[in-house]
Amino acid sequence: MNITKGGLVIFSANSNPSCMELAKRIAERLGVELGKVQVYQEANRETRVQIQESVRGKDVFIIQTVSKDVNTIIMELLIMVYACRTSCARSIIGVVPYFPYSKQCKMRKRGSIVSKLLASMMCKAGLTHLITMDLHQKEIQGFFNIPVDNLRASPFLLQYIQEEIPDYRNAVIVAKSPASAKRAQSFAERLRLGIAVIHGEAQDAESDLVDGRHSPPMVKNIGAIHPSLEIPCERSLLIPKEKPPITVVGDVGGRIAIIVDDIIDDVDTFLAAADTLKERGAYKIYVMATHGILSSDAPRLIEESAIDEVVVTNTIPHEIQKLQCPKIKTVDISMILSEAIRRIHNGESMSYLFRNIGVDD
């Protein structure tokens, strides 16, 4: 049954069939058919998009999920947005559950803020609105000059905890680093559980240490610098910081440990956290994240680790990884995406979708 007003078209911008599953679920919930479009790669690897129905004066929603070839899916999205713009669509809304390059949202040493570049490209192509989910940093919304709805997956993950984890009242929510403590606190408060924070783990590639600001400066020939240009500093500031030993702030002994984060890709930090929690007495370990990228050997490493279960949403297709590792479970979030599409198309308020959502979620 169609639950929307007329003038709605939903396209899937993926040339990869495995990435179209989420778009099909959303269209089914809305009671509409996916729009007719051809997206494919030429022999020379150029992306070609052919829209096969009229979009003039219509609200076009383009659903794009991320595959391994992230640069190709970006071009597919940009070309389809531009094609709809030149075909006189009334509005063009991108539904990108996982925003690619979201980890590159801060300036690194001699680097660039790639998220800002991608946001500018999307707006320039003709996007008028963006629906996404659990941005790595909420500040990414400020990179756009169009409305951005940053939906949350936490209600679905909380429901999974309450319904699928036996004796979850004996659980403790764990942050694998101080940086994710706010998210863990938000989960813990809504479940009325305790919280634990792992501190002192090895710095990952996303740390601020990467840009070199905390490294001791190179020793230069002082005689070559004019005295008035010398930067005052103490001798102690030239010594690099020592990493503290791994400690767990909070009691996990005899408890179920639930590690929460927004992205699980390189699983090394999660495996190290699981080993630490096991040593501290946790008898079962879950990992919950919105986006399950699970690159490289992640499924095999999870299967061989102390982690009992990894729960992710279907913002990113990971059926192959699930075949490699039965510990990986999926939570469907097509319901909230379809409701967001319906409300935007019908001109209804979006505040209902953010009820009971914490500021730090």
mmCIF file of C-alpha atoms in Angstrom:
data_model
loop_
_atom_site.group_PDB
_atom_site.id
_atom_site.type_symbol
_atom_site.label_atom_id
_atom_site.label_comp_id
_atom_site.label_asym_id
_atom_site.label_seq_id
_atom_site.Cartn_x
_atom_site.Cartn_y
_atom_site.Cartn_z
ATOM 1 C CA MET A 1 0.000 0.000 0.000
ATOM 2 C CA ASN A 2 1.384 3.412 -0.959
ATOM 3 C CA ILE A 3 1.623 5.558 2.196
ATOM 4 C CA THR A 4 3.025 8.686 0.517
ATOM 5 C CA LYS A 5 1.640 11.451 -1.653
ATOM 6 C CA GLY A 6 2.252 11.349 -5.396
ATOM 7 C CA GLY A 7 5.354 12.746 -7.048
ATOM 8 C CA LEU A 8 7.848 10.515 -5.221
ATOM 9 C CA VAL A 9 10.630 8.632 -7.015
ATOM 10 C CA ILE A 10 13.193 6.412 -5.281
ATOM 11 C CA PHE A 11 16.360 5.395 -7.087
ATOM 12 C CA SER A 12 19.184 3.092 -6.070
ATOM 13 C CA ALA A 13 22.460 4.536 -7.313
ATOM 14 C CA ASN A 14 24.424 1.317 -6.919
ATOM 15 C CA SER A 15 25.780 -0.661 -9.854
ATOM 16 C CA ASN A 16 26.601 -3.447 -7.380
ATOM 17 C CA PRO A 17 23.510 -5.683 -6.871
ATOM 18 C CA SER A 18 24.537 -6.603 -3.304
ATOM 19 C CA CYS A 19 24.218 -2.937 -2.332
ATOM 20 C CA MET A 20 20.612 -2.638 -3.534
ATOM 21 C CA GLU A 21 19.060 -4.686 -0.728
ATOM 22 C CA LEU A 22 18.526 -1.706 1.573
ATOM 23 C CA ALA A 23 16.898 0.328 -1.218
ATOM 24 C CA LYS A 24 14.499 -2.540 -1.935
ATOM 25 C CA ARG A 25 13.532 -2.768 1.751
ATOM 26 C CA ILE A 26 12.854 0.965 1.936
ATOM 27 C CA ALA A 27 10.754 0.974 -1.232
ATOM 28 C CA GLU A 28 8.765 -2.009 0.021
ATOM 29 C CA ARG A 29 7.995 -0.264 3.318
ATOM 30 C CA LEU A 30 6.810 2.835 1.446
ATOM 31 C CA GLY A 31 4.705 0.807 -0.944
ATOM 32 C CA VAL A 32 6.407 2.112 -4.092
ATOM 33 C CA GLU A 33 8.525 0.594 -6.822
ATOM 34 C CA LEU A 34 12.175 1.499 -7.260
ATOM 35 C CA GLY A 35 12.669 3.969 -10.095
ATOM 36 C CA LYS A 36 13.964 2.690 -13.412
ATOM 37 C CA VAL A 37 17.609 3.561 -13.866
ATOM 38 C CA GLN A 38 20.719 1.969 -15.303
ATOM 39 C CA VAL A 39 24.007 2.438 -13.466
ATOM 40 C CA TYR A 40 27.027 0.649 -14.859
ATOM 41 C CA GLN A 41 30.752 0.870 -15.551
ATOM 42 C CA GLU A 42 32.120 1.280 -19.054
ATOM 43 C CA ALA A 43 35.021 -0.852 -20.237
ATOM 44 C CA ASN A 44 37.349 2.045 -19.404
ATOM 45 C CA ARG A 45 35.894 2.185 -15.832
ATOM 46 C CA GLU A 46 33.913 5.356 -16.441
ATOM 47 C CA THR A 47 30.551 5.455 -14.659
ATOM 48 C CA ARG A 48 27.437 5.858 -16.789
ATOM 49 C CA VAL A 49 23.926 6.629 -15.489
ATOM 50 C CA GLN A 50 20.776 6.397 -17.616
ATOM 51 C CA ILE A 51 17.502 7.492 -15.955
ATOM 52 C CA GLN A 52 14.674 5.697 -17.711
ATOM 53 C CA GLU A 53 11.605 7.563 -16.437
ATOM 54 C CA SER A 54 10.499 11.163 -16.028
ATOM 55 C CA VAL A 55 11.483 12.964 -12.826
ATOM 56 C CA ARG A 56 10.293 16.441 -13.855
ATOM 57 C CA GLY A 57 8.707 18.244 -10.899
ATOM 58 C CA LYS A 58 9.110 15.232 -8.582
ATOM 59 C CA ASP A 59 10.842 14.607 -5.250
ATOM 60 C CA VAL A 60 13.719 12.263 -6.042
ATOM 61 C CA PHE A 61 15.343 10.207 -3.281
ATOM 62 C CA ILE A 62 18.645 8.587 -4.236
ATOM 63 C CA ILE A 63 19.731 5.750 -1.945
ATOM 64 C CA GLN A 64 23.437 4.989 -1.978
ATOM 65 C CA THR A 65 25.135 2.419 0.236
ATOM 66 C CA VAL A 66 28.882 1.997 0.437
ATOM 67 C CA SER A 67 30.737 -0.934 -1.091
ATOM 68 C CA LYS A 68 34.437 -1.729 -1.055
ATOM 69 C CA ASP A 69 34.957 0.481 -4.108
ATOM 70 C CA VAL A 70 34.066 3.671 -2.264
ATOM 71 C CA ASN A 71 35.299 6.059 -4.942
ATOM 72 C CA THR A 72 33.070 4.431 -7.560
ATOM 73 C CA ILE A 73 29.951 4.757 -5.412
ATOM 74 C CA ILE A 74 30.720 8.448 -4.879
ATOM 75 C CA MET A 75 30.858 9.023 -8.634
ATOM 76 C CA GLU A 76 27.647 7.018 -9.115
ATOM 77 C CA LEU A 77 25.892 9.259 -6.610
ATOM 78 C CA LEU A 78 27.243 12.527 -8.011
ATOM 79 C CA ILE A 79 26.421 11.640 -11.619
ATOM 80 C CA MET A 80 22.888 10.514 -10.730
ATOM 81 C CA VAL A 81 22.260 13.682 -8.691
ATOM 82 C CA TYR A 82 23.425 15.827 -11.605
ATOM 83 C CA ALA A 83 21.308 13.802 -14.058
ATOM 84 C CA CYS A 84 18.196 14.416 -11.928
ATOM 85 C CA ARG A 85 19.055 18.105 -11.672
ATOM 86 C CA THR A 86 19.333 18.501 -15.434
ATOM 87 C CA SER A 87 16.046 16.558 -15.786
ATOM 88 C CA CYS A 88 14.227 19.253 -13.753
ATOM 89 C CA ALA A 89 13.506 17.277 -10.571
ATOM 90 C CA ARG A 90 11.800 19.461 -7.950
ATOM 91 C CA SER A 91 14.094 18.281 -5.142
ATOM 92 C CA ILE A 92 16.941 15.771 -4.945
ATOM 93 C CA ILE A 93 17.465 14.120 -1.568
ATOM 94 C CA GLY A 94 20.448 11.867 -0.988
ATOM 95 C CA VAL A 95 19.956 8.922 1.386
ATOM 96 C CA VAL A 96 23.500 7.945 2.347
ATOM 97 C CA PRO A 97 23.314 5.879 5.574
ATOM 98 C CA TYR A 98 27.100 5.743 5.914
ATOM 99 C CA PHE A 99 28.792 8.951 4.819
ATOM 100 C CA PRO A 100 32.108 7.969 3.168
ATOM 101 C CA TYR A 101 35.373 9.634 4.185
ATOM 102 C CA SER A 102 33.729 10.637 7.472
ATOM 103 C CA LYS A 103 36.877 9.775 9.409
ATOM 104 C CA GLN A 104 38.801 12.365 7.402
ATOM 105 C CA CYS A 105 36.940 15.269 8.963
ATOM 106 C CA LYS A 106 39.875 16.873 10.783
ATOM 107 C CA MET A 107 43.033 18.509 9.544
ATOM 108 C CA ARG A 108 46.044 16.217 9.781
ATOM 109 C CA LYS A 109 49.668 17.011 9.170
ATOM 110 C CA ARG A 110 49.944 18.180 5.532
ATOM 111 C CA GLY A 111 46.565 16.587 4.878
ATOM 112 C CA SER A 112 43.110 17.848 4.005
ATOM 113 C CA ILE A 113 39.543 17.705 5.296
ATOM 114 C CA VAL A 114 38.155 15.297 2.713
ATOM 115 C CA SER A 115 34.665 15.274 4.245
ATOM 116 C CA LYS A 116 34.373 18.972 3.462
ATOM 117 C CA LEU A 117 35.462 18.367 -0.128
ATOM 118 C CA LEU A 118 32.883 15.598 -0.565
ATOM 119 C CA ALA A 119 30.126 17.754 0.948
ATOM 120 C CA SER A 120 30.961 20.575 -1.475
ATOM 121 C CA MET A 121 30.888 18.161 -4.433
ATOM 122 C CA MET A 122 27.459 16.836 -3.439
ATOM 123 C CA CYS A 123 25.997 20.336 -3.090
ATOM 124 C CA LYS A 124 27.555 21.456 -6.376
ATOM 125 C CA ALA A 125 26.105 18.426 -8.184
ATOM 126 C CA GLY A 126 22.620 19.516 -7.155
ATOM 127 C CA LEU A 127 21.742 17.761 -3.897
ATOM 128 C CA THR A 128 19.064 19.703 -1.975
ATOM 129 C CA HIS A 129 18.878 17.597 1.205
ATOM 130 C CA LEU A 130 20.850 14.773 2.823
ATOM 131 C CA ILE A 131 19.681 11.935 5.044
ATOM 132 C CA THR A 132 22.437 10.045 6.780
ATOM 133 C CA MET A 133 22.974 8.092 9.986
ATOM 134 C CA ASP A 134 25.399 8.410 12.897
ATOM 135 C CA LEU A 135 27.994 10.691 11.350
ATOM 136 C CA HIS A 136 31.442 9.999 12.755
ATOM 137 C CA GLN A 137 31.533 13.600 13.939
ATOM 138 C CA LYS A 138 28.345 15.653 14.181
ATOM 139 C CA GLU A 139 30.273 18.723 13.019
ATOM 140 C CA ILE A 140 30.297 17.245 9.488
ATOM 141 C CA GLN A 141 26.762 18.628 9.127
ATOM 142 C CA GLY A 142 28.323 22.093 9.068
ATOM 143 C CA PHE A 143 30.260 21.222 5.896
ATOM 144 C CA PHE A 144 26.991 21.339 3.921
ATOM 145 C CA ASN A 145 25.000 24.388 2.883
ATOM 146 C CA ILE A 146 21.850 22.247 2.569
ATOM 147 C CA PRO A 147 19.691 20.607 5.293
ATOM 148 C CA VAL A 148 21.205 17.449 6.795
ATOM 149 C CA ASP A 149 19.225 14.944 8.884
ATOM 150 C CA ASN A 150 21.647 12.865 10.942
ATOM 151 C CA LEU A 151 19.469 9.961 12.104
ATOM 152 C CA ARG A 152 20.442 7.668 14.979
ATOM 153 C CA ALA A 153 20.622 3.877 15.108
ATOM 154 C CA SER A 154 20.818 3.681 18.905
ATOM 155 C CA PRO A 155 17.089 2.879 19.459
ATOM 156 C CA PHE A 156 17.464 -0.241 17.304
ATOM 157 C CA LEU A 157 20.681 -1.308 19.032
ATOM 158 C CA LEU A 158 19.133 -0.730 22.462
ATOM 159 C CA GLN A 159 16.138 -2.826 21.463
ATOM 160 C CA TYR A 160 18.495 -5.605 20.372
ATOM 161 C CA ILE A 161 20.233 -5.517 23.742
ATOM 162 C CA GLN A 162 16.945 -5.750 25.626
ATOM 163 C CA GLU A 163 15.465 -8.506 23.475
ATOM 164 C CA GLU A 164 18.426 -10.615 22.352
ATOM 165 C CA ILE A 165 20.963 -10.506 25.190
ATOM 166 C CA PRO A 166 19.891 -12.760 28.061
ATOM 167 C CA ASP A 167 20.384 -11.266 31.516
ATOM 168 C CA TYR A 168 21.354 -7.894 30.032
ATOM 169 C CA ARG A 169 20.654 -6.344 33.452
ATOM 170 C CA ASN A 170 23.977 -7.873 34.500
ATOM 171 C CA ALA A 171 25.779 -6.036 31.707
ATOM 172 C CA VAL A 172 28.066 -3.028 31.707
ATOM 173 C CA ILE A 173 28.463 -0.633 28.767
ATOM 174 C CA VAL A 174 32.116 -0.256 27.784
ATOM 175 C CA ALA A 175 33.931 2.522 25.942
ATOM 176 C CA LYS A 176 37.073 1.133 24.316
ATOM 177 C CA SER A 177 38.704 4.551 24.632
ATOM 178 C CA PRO A 178 37.965 7.822 26.443
ATOM 179 C CA ALA A 179 36.921 9.311 23.087
ATOM 180 C CA SER A 180 33.852 7.045 22.943
ATOM 181 C CA ALA A 181 32.901 7.512 26.602
ATOM 182 C CA LYS A 182 30.034 9.914 25.813
ATOM 183 C CA ARG A 183 28.350 7.403 23.516
ATOM 184 C CA ALA A 184 28.771 4.668 26.137
ATOM 185 C CA GLN A 185 27.303 6.945 28.796
ATOM 186 C CA SER A 186 24.267 7.647 26.606
ATOM 187 C CA PHE A 187 23.621 3.908 26.172
ATOM 188 C CA ALA A 188 24.180 3.221 29.864
ATOM 189 C CA GLU A 189 21.785 5.932 31.016
ATOM 190 C CA ARG A 190 18.942 4.708 28.823
ATOM 191 C CA LEU A 191 19.473 1.077 29.829
ATOM 192 C CA ARG A 192 20.166 2.070 33.463
ATOM 193 C CA LEU A 193 23.401 0.100 33.484
ATOM 194 C CA GLY A 194 26.919 0.791 34.681
ATOM 195 C CA ILE A 195 29.714 2.105 32.498
ATOM 196 C CA ALA A 196 33.379 1.194 32.130
ATOM 197 C CA VAL A 197 36.108 2.966 30.174
ATOM 198 C CA ILE A 198 39.309 1.380 28.869
ATOM 199 C CA HIS A 199 42.161 3.825 29.172
ATOM 200 C CA GLY A 200 45.737 3.673 27.955
ATOM 201 C CA GLU A 201 45.331 1.512 24.878
ATOM 202 C CA ALA A 202 47.725 1.932 21.972
ATOM 203 C CA GLN A 203 46.947 5.060 19.979
ATOM 204 C CA ASP A 204 45.103 4.317 16.754
ATOM 205 C CA ALA A 205 45.620 6.022 13.412
ATOM 206 C CA GLU A 206 42.815 8.470 14.075
ATOM 207 C CA SER A 207 44.464 9.930 17.150
ATOM 208 C CA ASP A 208 45.545 13.540 17.274
ATOM 209 C CA LEU A 209 49.099 12.259 17.635
ATOM 210 C CA VAL A 210 49.101 11.544 13.897
ATOM 211 C CA ASP A 211 49.426 15.188 12.966
ATOM 212 C CA GLY A 212 52.611 15.509 15.006
ATOM 213 C CA ARG A 213 51.435 18.309 17.300
ATOM 214 C CA HIS A 214 52.439 16.355 20.406
ATOM 215 C CA SER A 215 55.730 15.080 19.029
ATOM 216 C CA PRO A 216 58.980 16.778 20.127
ATOM 217 C CA PRO A 217 60.095 19.309 17.516
ATOM 218 C CA MET A 218 63.212 18.610 15.508
ATOM 219 C CA VAL A 219 66.386 20.080 16.994
ATOM 220 C CA LYS A 220 67.456 22.938 14.753
ATOM 221 C CA ASN A 221 70.604 25.029 14.632
ATOM 222 C CA ILE A 222 69.744 27.753 17.114
ATOM 223 C CA GLY A 223 72.406 30.013 15.660
ATOM 224 C CA ALA A 224 70.551 30.146 12.367
ATOM 225 C CA ILE A 225 67.425 31.608 14.014
ATOM 226 C CA HIS A 226 67.156 35.221 15.029
ATOM 227 C CA PRO A 227 66.772 35.467 18.845
ATOM 228 C CA SER A 228 63.528 37.423 18.490
ATOM 229 C CA LEU A 229 61.964 34.540 16.533
ATOM 230 C CA GLU A 230 62.718 31.779 19.047
ATOM 231 C CA ILE A 231 59.673 29.992 20.477
ATOM 232 C CA PRO A 232 59.970 29.717 24.272
ATOM 233 C CA CYS A 233 59.723 26.153 25.516
ATOM 234 C CA GLU A 234 60.816 24.090 28.473
ATOM 235 C CA ARG A 235 63.149 21.146 28.185
ATOM 236 C CA SER A 236 60.349 18.837 29.407
ATOM 237 C CA LEU A 237 58.187 19.737 26.409
ATOM 238 C CA LEU A 238 60.744 18.140 24.085
ATOM 239 C CA ILE A 239 60.127 14.702 25.619
ATOM 240 C CA PRO A 240 57.360 12.706 23.868
ATOM 241 C CA LYS A 241 54.470 11.554 26.029
ATOM 242 C CA GLU A 242 54.640 8.026 27.365
ATOM 243 C CA LYS A 243 51.531 5.934 26.871
ATOM 244 C CA PRO A 244 49.987 4.931 30.213
ATOM 245 C CA PRO A 245 49.448 1.230 30.943
ATOM 246 C CA ILE A 246 46.073 -0.211 29.955
ATOM 247 C CA THR A 247 43.549 0.167 32.752
ATOM 248 C CA VAL A 248 39.797 -0.347 33.017
ATOM 249 C CA VAL A 249 37.915 2.345 34.896
ATOM 250 C CA GLY A 250 34.850 0.521 36.214
ATOM 251 C CA ASP A 251 33.972 -2.987 37.400
ATOM 252 C CA VAL A 252 33.470 -5.647 34.719
ATOM 253 C CA GLY A 253 34.157 -8.735 36.848
ATOM 254 C CA GLY A 254 31.422 -11.344 36.441
ATOM 255 C CA ARG A 255 29.526 -9.076 34.031
ATOM 256 C CA ILE A 256 28.496 -9.027 30.384
ATOM 257 C CA ALA A 257 30.595 -6.382 28.623
ATOM 258 C CA ILE A 258 28.968 -4.483 25.752
ATOM 259 C CA ILE A 259 31.425 -2.352 23.760
ATOM 260 C CA VAL A 260 29.682 0.428 21.810
ATOM 261 C CA ASP A 261 31.041 2.556 18.965
ATOM 262 C CA ASP A 262 29.854 4.125 15.707
ATOM 263 C CA ILE A 263 32.135 2.291 13.244
ATOM 264 C CA ILE A 264 33.831 -1.095 13.278
ATOM 265 C CA ASP A 265 36.368 -1.424 10.487
ATOM 266 C CA ASP A 266 39.891 -2.282 11.585
ATOM 267 C CA VAL A 267 39.114 -4.584 14.501
ATOM 268 C CA ASP A 268 42.513 -4.537 16.242
ATOM 269 C CA THR A 269 41.410 -2.065 18.925
ATOM 270 C CA PHE A 270 38.224 -4.056 19.560
ATOM 271 C CA LEU A 271 40.197 -7.304 19.918
ATOM 272 C CA ALA A 272 42.607 -5.654 22.353
ATOM 273 C CA ALA A 273 39.676 -4.298 24.359
ATOM 274 C CA ALA A 274 38.037 -7.743 24.435
ATOM 275 C CA ASP A 275 41.236 -9.371 25.708
ATOM 276 C CA THR A 276 41.544 -6.724 28.422
ATOM 277 C CA LEU A 277 37.929 -7.215 29.507
ATOM 278 C CA LYS A 278 38.401 -10.996 29.655
ATOM 279 C CA GLU A 279 41.434 -10.524 31.878
ATOM 280 C CA ARG A 280 39.338 -8.308 34.170
ATOM 281 C CA GLY A 281 36.672 -11.001 34.571
ATOM 282 C CA ALA A 282 33.983 -10.267 31.955
ATOM 283 C CA TYR A 283 32.366 -13.585 31.016
ATOM 284 C CA LYS A 284 30.700 -12.480 27.765
ATOM 285 C CA ILE A 285 31.650 -9.725 25.328
ATOM 286 C CA TYR A 286 29.459 -8.012 22.732
ATOM 287 C CA VAL A 287 30.453 -5.318 20.252
ATOM 288 C CA MET A 288 27.747 -2.989 18.936
ATOM 289 C CA ALA A 289 28.274 -0.433 16.171
ATOM 290 C CA THR A 290 26.154 1.366 13.613
ATOM 291 C CA HIS A 291 28.400 0.905 10.594
ATOM 292 C CA GLY A 292 30.002 -2.493 9.996
ATOM 293 C CA ILE A 293 32.680 -1.878 7.370
ATOM 294 C CA LEU A 294 34.649 -4.960 8.499
ATOM 295 C CA SER A 295 37.498 -4.598 6.022
ATOM 296 C CA SER A 296 40.247 -7.053 5.176
ATOM 297 C CA ASP A 297 40.585 -9.983 7.628
ATOM 298 C CA ALA A 298 38.117 -8.567 10.155
ATOM 299 C CA PRO A 299 35.654 -11.528 9.991
ATOM 300 C CA ARG A 300 38.400 -14.092 10.553
ATOM 301 C CA LEU A 301 39.948 -12.109 13.407
ATOM 302 C CA ILE A 302 36.555 -11.717 15.093
ATOM 303 C CA GLU A 303 35.830 -15.430 14.748
ATOM 304 C CA GLU A 304 39.142 -16.289 16.445
ATOM 305 C CA SER A 305 38.827 -13.649 19.179
ATOM 306 C CA ALA A 306 37.305 -13.466 22.649
ATOM 307 C CA ILE A 307 34.340 -11.501 21.260
ATOM 308 C CA ASP A 308 31.107 -13.478 21.478
ATOM 309 C CA GLU A 309 28.994 -11.388 19.108
ATOM 310 C CA VAL A 310 29.291 -8.344 16.843
ATOM 311 C CA VAL A 311 26.044 -6.470 16.170
ATOM 312 C CA VAL A 312 25.900 -3.926 13.339
ATOM 313 C CA THR A 313 23.150 -2.343 11.246
ATOM 314 C CA ASN A 314 22.614 -2.749 7.521
ATOM 315 C CA THR A 315 23.797 0.754 6.602
ATOM 316 C CA ILE A 316 26.598 -1.116 4.799
ATOM 317 C CA PRO A 317 26.042 -4.517 3.122
ATOM 318 C CA HIS A 318 28.077 -7.237 4.827
ATOM 319 C CA GLU A 319 26.499 -10.532 3.784
ATOM 320 C CA ILE A 320 29.853 -11.962 2.692
ATOM 321 C CA GLN A 321 31.395 -11.132 6.071
ATOM 322 C CA LYS A 322 28.482 -12.869 7.835
ATOM 323 C CA LEU A 323 29.159 -16.041 5.875
ATOM 324 C CA GLN A 324 32.781 -15.901 6.997
ATOM 325 C CA CYS A 325 31.923 -15.194 10.639
ATOM 326 C CA PRO A 326 28.659 -16.409 12.260
ATOM 327 C CA LYS A 327 29.307 -14.069 15.198
ATOM 328 C CA ILE A 328 28.233 -11.074 13.080
ATOM 329 C CA LYS A 329 24.544 -10.167 13.504
ATOM 330 C CA THR A 330 22.529 -7.531 11.641
ATOM 331 C CA VAL A 331 19.906 -5.040 12.818
ATOM 332 C CA ASP A 332 17.624 -3.628 10.121
ATOM 333 C CA ILE A 333 17.284 0.183 10.090
ATOM 334 C CA SER A 334 15.236 0.495 6.887
ATOM 335 C CA MET A 335 12.188 1.457 8.966
ATOM 336 C CA ILE A 336 13.610 4.780 10.187
ATOM 337 C CA LEU A 337 15.015 5.640 6.746
ATOM 338 C CA SER A 338 11.679 4.971 5.054
ATOM 339 C CA GLU A 339 9.863 7.041 7.690
ATOM 340 C CA ALA A 340 12.330 9.905 7.153
ATOM 341 C CA ILE A 341 11.665 9.773 3.405
ATOM 342 C CA ARG A 342 7.904 9.747 3.954
ATOM 343 C CA ARG A 343 8.010 12.714 6.333
ATOM 344 C CA ILE A 344 10.258 14.831 4.095
ATOM 345 C CA HIS A 345 8.140 14.093 1.028
ATOM 346 C CA ASN A 346 4.878 14.887 2.871
ATOM 347 C CA GLY A 347 6.311 18.002 4.540
ATOM 348 C CA GLU A 348 5.967 16.620 8.074
ATOM 349 C CA SER A 349 8.153 17.324 11.095
ATOM 350 C CA MET A 350 11.251 15.164 11.613
ATOM 351 C CA SER A 351 11.399 15.703 15.382
ATOM 352 C CA TYR A 352 9.506 12.458 16.049
ATOM 353 C CA LEU A 353 12.490 10.474 14.740
ATOM 354 C CA PHE A 354 14.781 12.115 17.308
ATOM 355 C CA ARG A 355 12.669 11.515 20.410
ATOM 356 C CA ASN A 356 14.496 9.968 23.370
ATOM 357 C CA ILE A 357 17.837 10.575 21.619
ATOM 358 C CA GLY A 358 20.672 11.787 23.825
ATOM 359 C CA VAL A 359 22.810 14.771 22.900
ATOM 360 C CA ASP A 360 25.936 12.561 22.915
ATOM 361 C CA ASP A 361 24.359 9.726 20.972
#
